[in-house]
């Protein structure tokens, strides 16, 4: 139980990576608040966690980028978790693959609202309380497309690049007060191992789509005391997508 006695808030926790992270943190002893838009799916996550003997609660929220919504979520989660949040996972994300010339202003604003503004204001609400309580951990979810250019989804890539930059800025801002801030940059990950997107992992050492559990394992590590010396780092959990090119012989 690497997280026994800890509390955690995971956004976008009702599917795929977020769900896997919430289940994994609870499996290591954390009391987890599962935050997401869909109560039915949230209840499914709670059932999975509780069936394994873990503790979890659900908060329905549509992270719209406003400070008001972020503050409401922070307050609700803090109350459910007994007055403190030890681990914040900024996972909720809006994905858009539209080419630049076809991206309308509404889409641009929505992607940035979910992927940048919401984590920003959640961190603003929670990090100072973590510091006042003696410390905590913040984990942001970046993306491989933030650093390896592809010809679609520029606004999504830019938003994830912004979040990875914020990871370093927040580490400098909050680290001296005991709040560790890091990010995970996943490769192509999906619960369906036959998903067509697996083609985007061609030419990597892993060679196929990744499982959400791989990202969850990394989150458990970064949330634990084993990662005490890791600050301001973007951990690539991507099957070698960013760093390695496999050349066919």
PDB file of C-alpha atoms in Angstrom:
ATOM      1  CA  UNK A   1       0.000   0.000   0.000  1.00  0.00           C
ATOM      2  CA  UNK A   2       2.281   2.737  -1.290  1.00  0.00           C
ATOM      3  CA  UNK A   3      -0.401   5.427  -0.826  1.00  0.00           C
ATOM      4  CA  UNK A   4      -1.993   4.293   2.418  1.00  0.00           C
ATOM      5  CA  UNK A   5      -3.584   7.216   4.242  1.00  0.00           C
ATOM      6  CA  UNK A   6      -3.343   9.513   1.217  1.00  0.00           C
ATOM      7  CA  UNK A   7      -6.188  11.288  -0.566  1.00  0.00           C
ATOM      8  CA  UNK A   8      -6.457  11.977  -4.289  1.00  0.00           C
ATOM      9  CA  UNK A   9      -8.565  13.864  -6.817  1.00  0.00           C
ATOM     10  CA  UNK A  10      -8.519  12.560 -10.396  1.00  0.00           C
ATOM     11  CA  UNK A  11     -10.261  14.548 -13.127  1.00  0.00           C
ATOM     12  CA  UNK A  12     -11.669  12.857 -16.198  1.00  0.00           C
ATOM     13  CA  UNK A  13     -11.700   9.675 -14.163  1.00  0.00           C
ATOM     14  CA  UNK A  14     -14.647   7.832 -15.687  1.00  0.00           C
ATOM     15  CA  UNK A  15     -12.907   6.310 -18.726  1.00  0.00           C
ATOM     16  CA  UNK A  16      -9.624   5.183 -20.291  1.00  0.00           C
ATOM     17  CA  UNK A  17      -6.498   6.675 -18.635  1.00  0.00           C
ATOM     18  CA  UNK A  18      -8.329   8.597 -15.896  1.00  0.00           C
ATOM     19  CA  UNK A  19     -10.300   5.555 -14.819  1.00  0.00           C
ATOM     20  CA  UNK A  20      -7.164   3.406 -14.712  1.00  0.00           C
ATOM     21  CA  UNK A  21      -5.350   6.003 -12.605  1.00  0.00           C
ATOM     22  CA  UNK A  22      -8.230   6.324 -10.132  1.00  0.00           C
ATOM     23  CA  UNK A  23      -8.466   2.542  -9.734  1.00  0.00           C
ATOM     24  CA  UNK A  24      -4.695   2.190  -9.341  1.00  0.00           C
ATOM     25  CA  UNK A  25      -4.389   4.953  -6.726  1.00  0.00           C
ATOM     26  CA  UNK A  26      -7.249   3.441  -4.734  1.00  0.00           C
ATOM     27  CA  UNK A  27      -5.653   0.018  -5.075  1.00  0.00           C
ATOM     28  CA  UNK A  28      -2.565   1.399  -3.358  1.00  0.00           C
ATOM     29  CA  UNK A  29      -4.569   2.711  -0.407  1.00  0.00           C
ATOM     30  CA  UNK A  30      -5.590   6.233  -1.419  1.00  0.00           C
ATOM     31  CA  UNK A  31      -9.088   7.573  -0.833  1.00  0.00           C
ATOM     32  CA  UNK A  32      -9.980   8.829  -4.310  1.00  0.00           C
ATOM     33  CA  UNK A  33     -12.464  11.359  -5.606  1.00  0.00           C
ATOM     34  CA  UNK A  34     -13.487  10.343  -9.106  1.00  0.00           C
ATOM     35  CA  UNK A  35     -14.434  13.479 -11.055  1.00  0.00           C
ATOM     36  CA  UNK A  36     -16.227  13.379 -14.381  1.00  0.00           C
ATOM     37  CA  UNK A  37     -19.294  14.411 -16.343  1.00  0.00           C
ATOM     38  CA  UNK A  38     -21.146  11.091 -16.461  1.00  0.00           C
ATOM     39  CA  UNK A  39     -22.594   9.817 -13.182  1.00  0.00           C
ATOM     40  CA  UNK A  40     -23.403   6.382 -14.567  1.00  0.00           C
ATOM     41  CA  UNK A  41     -19.823   5.801 -15.604  1.00  0.00           C
ATOM     42  CA  UNK A  42     -18.638   7.344 -12.358  1.00  0.00           C
ATOM     43  CA  UNK A  43     -20.708   4.869 -10.381  1.00  0.00           C
ATOM     44  CA  UNK A  44     -19.114   2.045 -12.373  1.00  0.00           C
ATOM     45  CA  UNK A  45     -15.659   3.245 -11.338  1.00  0.00           C
ATOM     46  CA  UNK A  46     -16.753   3.504  -7.706  1.00  0.00           C
ATOM     47  CA  UNK A  47     -18.133  -0.033  -7.848  1.00  0.00           C
ATOM     48  CA  UNK A  48     -14.857  -1.355  -9.238  1.00  0.00           C
ATOM     49  CA  UNK A  49     -12.804   0.400  -6.565  1.00  0.00           C
ATOM     50  CA  UNK A  50     -15.081  -0.589  -3.692  1.00  0.00           C
ATOM     51  CA  UNK A  51     -15.316  -4.206  -4.845  1.00  0.00           C
ATOM     52  CA  UNK A  52     -11.536  -4.375  -4.446  1.00  0.00           C
ATOM     53  CA  UNK A  53     -11.750  -2.924  -0.933  1.00  0.00           C
ATOM     54  CA  UNK A  54     -10.841   0.652  -1.836  1.00  0.00           C
ATOM     55  CA  UNK A  55     -12.400   3.985  -0.904  1.00  0.00           C
ATOM     56  CA  UNK A  56     -13.849   6.355  -3.500  1.00  0.00           C
ATOM     57  CA  UNK A  57     -16.470   9.025  -4.050  1.00  0.00           C
ATOM     58  CA  UNK A  58     -17.815  10.612  -7.215  1.00  0.00           C
ATOM     59  CA  UNK A  59     -18.225  14.287  -8.067  1.00  0.00           C
ATOM     60  CA  UNK A  60     -20.108  15.204 -11.228  1.00  0.00           C
ATOM     61  CA  UNK A  61     -18.415  18.122 -12.951  1.00  0.00           C
ATOM     62  CA  UNK A  62     -18.098  19.620 -16.418  1.00  0.00           C
ATOM     63  CA  UNK A  63     -14.718  21.326 -16.395  1.00  0.00           C
ATOM     64  CA  UNK A  64     -15.490  24.357 -18.514  1.00  0.00           C
ATOM     65  CA  UNK A  65     -12.323  26.316 -17.834  1.00  0.00           C
ATOM     66  CA  UNK A  66     -13.855  28.739 -15.369  1.00  0.00           C
ATOM     67  CA  UNK A  67     -12.311  29.500 -12.034  1.00  0.00           C
ATOM     68  CA  UNK A  68     -15.714  29.120 -10.409  1.00  0.00           C
ATOM     69  CA  UNK A  69     -16.116  25.502 -11.564  1.00  0.00           C
ATOM     70  CA  UNK A  70     -12.553  24.649 -10.552  1.00  0.00           C
ATOM     71  CA  UNK A  71     -13.081  26.129  -7.097  1.00  0.00           C
ATOM     72  CA  UNK A  72     -16.349  24.232  -6.671  1.00  0.00           C
ATOM     73  CA  UNK A  73     -14.675  20.935  -7.554  1.00  0.00           C
ATOM     74  CA  UNK A  74     -11.734  21.640  -5.255  1.00  0.00           C
ATOM     75  CA  UNK A  75     -14.103  22.427  -2.399  1.00  0.00           C
ATOM     76  CA  UNK A  76     -16.324  19.378  -2.933  1.00  0.00           C
ATOM     77  CA  UNK A  77     -13.350  17.037  -3.198  1.00  0.00           C
ATOM     78  CA  UNK A  78     -11.695  18.517  -0.118  1.00  0.00           C
ATOM     79  CA  UNK A  79     -14.852  17.956   1.932  1.00  0.00           C
ATOM     80  CA  UNK A  80     -15.273  14.368   0.726  1.00  0.00           C
ATOM     81  CA  UNK A  81     -11.624  13.615   1.452  1.00  0.00           C
ATOM     82  CA  UNK A  82     -11.773  14.800   5.044  1.00  0.00           C
ATOM     83  CA  UNK A  83     -10.286  18.249   4.633  1.00  0.00           C
ATOM     84  CA  UNK A  84      -7.248  17.744   2.419  1.00  0.00           C
ATOM     85  CA  UNK A  85      -6.101  16.635  -1.025  1.00  0.00           C
ATOM     86  CA  UNK A  86      -2.676  14.976  -1.121  1.00  0.00           C
ATOM     87  CA  UNK A  87      -2.618  14.090  -4.816  1.00  0.00           C
ATOM     88  CA  UNK A  88      -4.150  16.003  -7.741  1.00  0.00           C
ATOM     89  CA  UNK A  89      -4.202  14.354 -11.157  1.00  0.00           C
ATOM     90  CA  UNK A  90      -5.090  16.808 -13.934  1.00  0.00           C
ATOM     91  CA  UNK A  91      -6.220  14.241 -16.481  1.00  0.00           C
ATOM     92  CA  UNK A  92      -9.456  15.571 -18.011  1.00  0.00           C
ATOM     93  CA  UNK A  93      -8.895  16.506 -21.628  1.00  0.00           C
ATOM     94  CA  UNK A  94     -10.635  17.591 -24.797  1.00  0.00           C
ATOM     95  CA  UNK A  95      -9.241  16.058 -27.991  1.00  0.00           C
ATOM     96  CA  UNK A  96      -9.597  17.607 -31.421  1.00  0.00           C
ATOM     97  CA  UNK A  97      -7.894  16.508 -34.618  1.00  0.00           C
ATOM     98  CA  UNK A  98      -9.100  19.279 -36.903  1.00  0.00           C
ATOM     99  CA  UNK A  99      -6.557  20.843 -39.291  1.00  0.00           C
ATOM    100  CA  UNK A 100      -5.594  24.398 -38.412  1.00  0.00           C
ATOM    101  CA  UNK A 101      -7.465  26.106 -41.250  1.00  0.00           C
ATOM    102  CA  UNK A 102     -10.648  24.244 -40.326  1.00  0.00           C
ATOM    103  CA  UNK A 103     -10.533  24.881 -36.563  1.00  0.00           C
ATOM    104  CA  UNK A 104     -13.207  27.314 -35.478  1.00  0.00           C
ATOM    105  CA  UNK A 105     -12.925  29.627 -32.501  1.00  0.00           C
ATOM    106  CA  UNK A 106     -15.425  27.640 -30.436  1.00  0.00           C
ATOM    107  CA  UNK A 107     -13.337  24.463 -30.782  1.00  0.00           C
ATOM    108  CA  UNK A 108     -10.122  26.312 -29.963  1.00  0.00           C
ATOM    109  CA  UNK A 109     -11.638  27.819 -26.826  1.00  0.00           C
ATOM    110  CA  UNK A 110     -13.140  24.500 -25.683  1.00  0.00           C
ATOM    111  CA  UNK A 111      -9.849  22.628 -26.014  1.00  0.00           C
ATOM    112  CA  UNK A 112      -7.945  25.286 -24.113  1.00  0.00           C
ATOM    113  CA  UNK A 113     -10.682  25.591 -21.483  1.00  0.00           C
ATOM    114  CA  UNK A 114     -10.509  21.896 -20.604  1.00  0.00           C
ATOM    115  CA  UNK A 115      -6.820  21.216 -21.205  1.00  0.00           C
ATOM    116  CA  UNK A 116      -5.203  24.399 -19.868  1.00  0.00           C
ATOM    117  CA  UNK A 117      -7.559  26.691 -17.966  1.00  0.00           C
ATOM    118  CA  UNK A 118      -9.196  23.997 -15.833  1.00  0.00           C
ATOM    119  CA  UNK A 119      -5.903  22.456 -14.627  1.00  0.00           C
ATOM    120  CA  UNK A 120      -4.582  25.966 -14.077  1.00  0.00           C
ATOM    121  CA  UNK A 121      -7.395  27.046 -11.792  1.00  0.00           C
ATOM    122  CA  UNK A 122      -7.623  23.657 -10.046  1.00  0.00           C
ATOM    123  CA  UNK A 123      -3.934  23.873  -9.251  1.00  0.00           C
ATOM    124  CA  UNK A 124      -4.392  27.467  -8.109  1.00  0.00           C
ATOM    125  CA  UNK A 125      -7.106  26.305  -5.706  1.00  0.00           C
ATOM    126  CA  UNK A 126      -5.389  23.174  -4.415  1.00  0.00           C
ATOM    127  CA  UNK A 127      -1.604  23.702  -4.438  1.00  0.00           C
ATOM    128  CA  UNK A 128      -1.546  26.420  -1.735  1.00  0.00           C
ATOM    129  CA  UNK A 129      -3.640  24.202   0.552  1.00  0.00           C
ATOM    130  CA  UNK A 130      -1.243  21.328  -0.093  1.00  0.00           C
ATOM    131  CA  UNK A 131       1.673  23.570   0.858  1.00  0.00           C
ATOM    132  CA  UNK A 132      -0.089  24.745   4.013  1.00  0.00           C
ATOM    133  CA  UNK A 133      -0.686  21.106   4.987  1.00  0.00           C
ATOM    134  CA  UNK A 134       2.979  20.213   4.563  1.00  0.00           C
ATOM    135  CA  UNK A 135       3.117  19.042   0.956  1.00  0.00           C
ATOM    136  CA  UNK A 136       1.445  17.158  -1.845  1.00  0.00           C
ATOM    137  CA  UNK A 137       1.786  15.917  -5.388  1.00  0.00           C
ATOM    138  CA  UNK A 138       0.369  17.195  -8.669  1.00  0.00           C
ATOM    139  CA  UNK A 139       0.460  15.059 -11.812  1.00  0.00           C
ATOM    140  CA  UNK A 140      -0.466  16.555 -15.172  1.00  0.00           C
ATOM    141  CA  UNK A 141      -1.256  14.547 -18.284  1.00  0.00           C
ATOM    142  CA  UNK A 142       0.641  15.803 -21.309  1.00  0.00           C
ATOM    143  CA  UNK A 143       0.942  14.084 -24.674  1.00  0.00           C
ATOM    144  CA  UNK A 144       3.571  12.888 -27.106  1.00  0.00           C
ATOM    145  CA  UNK A 145       2.144  15.234 -29.739  1.00  0.00           C
ATOM    146  CA  UNK A 146       3.313  18.191 -27.642  1.00  0.00           C
ATOM    147  CA  UNK A 147       6.872  17.467 -28.777  1.00  0.00           C
ATOM    148  CA  UNK A 148       6.570  15.354 -31.923  1.00  0.00           C
ATOM    149  CA  UNK A 149       4.746  17.257 -34.616  1.00  0.00           C
ATOM    150  CA  UNK A 150       1.961  15.597 -36.571  1.00  0.00           C
ATOM    151  CA  UNK A 151      -0.065  17.270 -39.342  1.00  0.00           C
ATOM    152  CA  UNK A 152      -3.419  17.321 -37.518  1.00  0.00           C
ATOM    153  CA  UNK A 153      -4.754  18.543 -34.190  1.00  0.00           C
ATOM    154  CA  UNK A 154      -2.443  21.527 -33.755  1.00  0.00           C
ATOM    155  CA  UNK A 155      -4.639  23.155 -31.117  1.00  0.00           C
ATOM    156  CA  UNK A 156      -4.666  19.958 -29.039  1.00  0.00           C
ATOM    157  CA  UNK A 157      -0.884  19.632 -29.338  1.00  0.00           C
ATOM    158  CA  UNK A 158      -0.426  23.263 -28.327  1.00  0.00           C
ATOM    159  CA  UNK A 159      -2.674  22.840 -25.290  1.00  0.00           C
ATOM    160  CA  UNK A 160      -0.684  19.827 -24.088  1.00  0.00           C
ATOM    161  CA  UNK A 161       2.548  21.706 -24.679  1.00  0.00           C
ATOM    162  CA  UNK A 162       1.188  24.476 -22.485  1.00  0.00           C
ATOM    163  CA  UNK A 163       0.385  22.009 -19.714  1.00  0.00           C
ATOM    164  CA  UNK A 164       3.872  20.507 -19.865  1.00  0.00           C
ATOM    165  CA  UNK A 165       5.326  24.019 -19.595  1.00  0.00           C
ATOM    166  CA  UNK A 166       3.062  24.747 -16.634  1.00  0.00           C
ATOM    167  CA  UNK A 167       4.411  21.591 -15.003  1.00  0.00           C
ATOM    168  CA  UNK A 168       7.882  23.106 -14.886  1.00  0.00           C
ATOM    169  CA  UNK A 169       6.620  26.540 -13.860  1.00  0.00           C
ATOM    170  CA  UNK A 170       4.518  25.100 -11.037  1.00  0.00           C
ATOM    171  CA  UNK A 171       7.413  22.969  -9.866  1.00  0.00           C
ATOM    172  CA  UNK A 172       9.469  26.126  -9.473  1.00  0.00           C
ATOM    173  CA  UNK A 173       6.580  27.954  -7.805  1.00  0.00           C
ATOM    174  CA  UNK A 174       5.309  25.290  -5.413  1.00  0.00           C
ATOM    175  CA  UNK A 175       8.201  22.853  -5.061  1.00  0.00           C
ATOM    176  CA  UNK A 176      10.003  24.820  -2.337  1.00  0.00           C
ATOM    177  CA  UNK A 177       6.780  24.587  -0.286  1.00  0.00           C
ATOM    178  CA  UNK A 178       6.734  20.787  -0.496  1.00  0.00           C
ATOM    179  CA  UNK A 179       4.436  20.318  -3.497  1.00  0.00           C
ATOM    180  CA  UNK A 180       5.955  18.093  -6.174  1.00  0.00           C
ATOM    181  CA  UNK A 181       4.706  18.768  -9.703  1.00  0.00           C
ATOM    182  CA  UNK A 182       5.380  16.383 -12.582  1.00  0.00           C
ATOM    183  CA  UNK A 183       3.702  15.253 -15.775  1.00  0.00           C
ATOM    184  CA  UNK A 184       3.178  12.034 -17.685  1.00  0.00           C
ATOM    185  CA  UNK A 185       3.315  12.108 -21.472  1.00  0.00           C
ATOM    186  CA  UNK A 186       1.449   9.056 -22.775  1.00  0.00           C
ATOM    187  CA  UNK A 187       1.852   7.529 -26.188  1.00  0.00           C
ATOM    188  CA  UNK A 188      -1.220   6.250 -28.014  1.00  0.00           C
ATOM    189  CA  UNK A 189      -3.262   4.553 -25.288  1.00  0.00           C
ATOM    190  CA  UNK A 190      -6.671   2.906 -25.411  1.00  0.00           C
ATOM    191  CA  UNK A 191      -8.641   0.152 -23.725  1.00  0.00           C
ATOM    192  CA  UNK A 192      -9.211  -1.412 -27.158  1.00  0.00           C
ATOM    193  CA  UNK A 193      -5.885  -2.929 -28.150  1.00  0.00           C
ATOM    194  CA  UNK A 194      -7.153  -3.286 -31.737  1.00  0.00           C
ATOM    195  CA  UNK A 195      -8.102   0.374 -32.038  1.00  0.00           C
ATOM    196  CA  UNK A 196      -7.183   1.851 -35.449  1.00  0.00           C
ATOM    197  CA  UNK A 197      -4.999   4.464 -33.732  1.00  0.00           C
ATOM    198  CA  UNK A 198      -2.459   1.727 -33.045  1.00  0.00           C
ATOM    199  CA  UNK A 199      -1.072   2.553 -36.517  1.00  0.00           C
ATOM    200  CA  UNK A 200       0.391   5.709 -34.926  1.00  0.00           C
ATOM    201  CA  UNK A 201       2.681   3.496 -32.842  1.00  0.00           C
ATOM    202  CA  UNK A 202       4.290   1.960 -35.929  1.00  0.00           C
ATOM    203  CA  UNK A 203       8.045   2.471 -35.918  1.00  0.00           C
ATOM    204  CA  UNK A 204       8.341   2.401 -32.119  1.00  0.00           C
ATOM    205  CA  UNK A 205      10.065  -0.287 -30.010  1.00  0.00           C
ATOM    206  CA  UNK A 206       6.697  -1.256 -28.488  1.00  0.00           C
ATOM    207  CA  UNK A 207       5.077  -1.321 -31.889  1.00  0.00           C
ATOM    208  CA  UNK A 208       1.457  -1.231 -30.822  1.00  0.00           C
ATOM    209  CA  UNK A 209      -1.072   0.710 -28.770  1.00  0.00           C
ATOM    210  CA  UNK A 210      -0.505   1.018 -25.025  1.00  0.00           C
ATOM    211  CA  UNK A 211      -2.807   0.023 -22.179  1.00  0.00           C
ATOM    212  CA  UNK A 212      -4.194   2.592 -19.700  1.00  0.00           C
ATOM    213  CA  UNK A 213      -2.676   0.551 -16.873  1.00  0.00           C
ATOM    214  CA  UNK A 214       0.807   1.563 -18.064  1.00  0.00           C
ATOM    215  CA  UNK A 215      -0.014   5.208 -17.438  1.00  0.00           C
ATOM    216  CA  UNK A 216      -1.682   4.356 -14.121  1.00  0.00           C
ATOM    217  CA  UNK A 217       1.444   2.552 -12.907  1.00  0.00           C
ATOM    218  CA  UNK A 218       3.497   5.652 -13.681  1.00  0.00           C
ATOM    219  CA  UNK A 219       0.997   7.838 -11.813  1.00  0.00           C
ATOM    220  CA  UNK A 220       1.207   5.618  -8.729  1.00  0.00           C
ATOM    221  CA  UNK A 221       4.987   5.933  -8.805  1.00  0.00           C
ATOM    222  CA  UNK A 222       4.949   9.725  -9.170  1.00  0.00           C
ATOM    223  CA  UNK A 223       2.361  10.030  -6.393  1.00  0.00           C
ATOM    224  CA  UNK A 224       4.390   7.876  -4.007  1.00  0.00           C
ATOM    225  CA  UNK A 225       7.300   8.769  -1.754  1.00  0.00           C
ATOM    226  CA  UNK A 226       9.534   6.735  -4.071  1.00  0.00           C
ATOM    227  CA  UNK A 227       9.455   9.721  -6.435  1.00  0.00           C
ATOM    228  CA  UNK A 228      10.448  12.265  -3.771  1.00  0.00           C
ATOM    229  CA  UNK A 229      13.511  13.365  -5.763  1.00  0.00           C
ATOM    230  CA  UNK A 230      11.554  13.898  -9.007  1.00  0.00           C
ATOM    231  CA  UNK A 231      10.426  17.472  -9.648  1.00  0.00           C
ATOM    232  CA  UNK A 232       9.362  19.333 -12.783  1.00  0.00           C
ATOM    233  CA  UNK A 233       9.776  16.274 -14.991  1.00  0.00           C
ATOM    234  CA  UNK A 234       7.728  15.074 -17.948  1.00  0.00           C
ATOM    235  CA  UNK A 235       7.851  11.284 -17.844  1.00  0.00           C
ATOM    236  CA  UNK A 236       7.413   9.746 -21.296  1.00  0.00           C
ATOM    237  CA  UNK A 237       5.336   6.575 -21.053  1.00  0.00           C
ATOM    238  CA  UNK A 238       4.922   6.127 -24.762  1.00  0.00           C
ATOM    239  CA  UNK A 239       6.454   2.866 -25.960  1.00  0.00           C
ATOM    240  CA  UNK A 240       9.415   4.851 -27.301  1.00  0.00           C
ATOM    241  CA  UNK A 241       7.291   7.112 -29.539  1.00  0.00           C
ATOM    242  CA  UNK A 242       9.235  10.288 -28.751  1.00  0.00           C
ATOM    243  CA  UNK A 243      12.764   9.044 -28.264  1.00  0.00           C
ATOM    244  CA  UNK A 244      13.292   6.078 -30.560  1.00  0.00           C
ATOM    245  CA  UNK A 245      12.897   5.259 -34.235  1.00  0.00           C
ATOM    246  CA  UNK A 246      13.025   1.611 -35.241  1.00  0.00           C
ATOM    247  CA  UNK A 247      14.448   1.139 -38.733  1.00  0.00           C
ATOM    248  CA  UNK A 248      13.262  -2.013 -40.492  1.00  0.00           C
ATOM    249  CA  UNK A 249      16.055  -4.203 -41.760  1.00  0.00           C
TER     250      UNK A 249
END
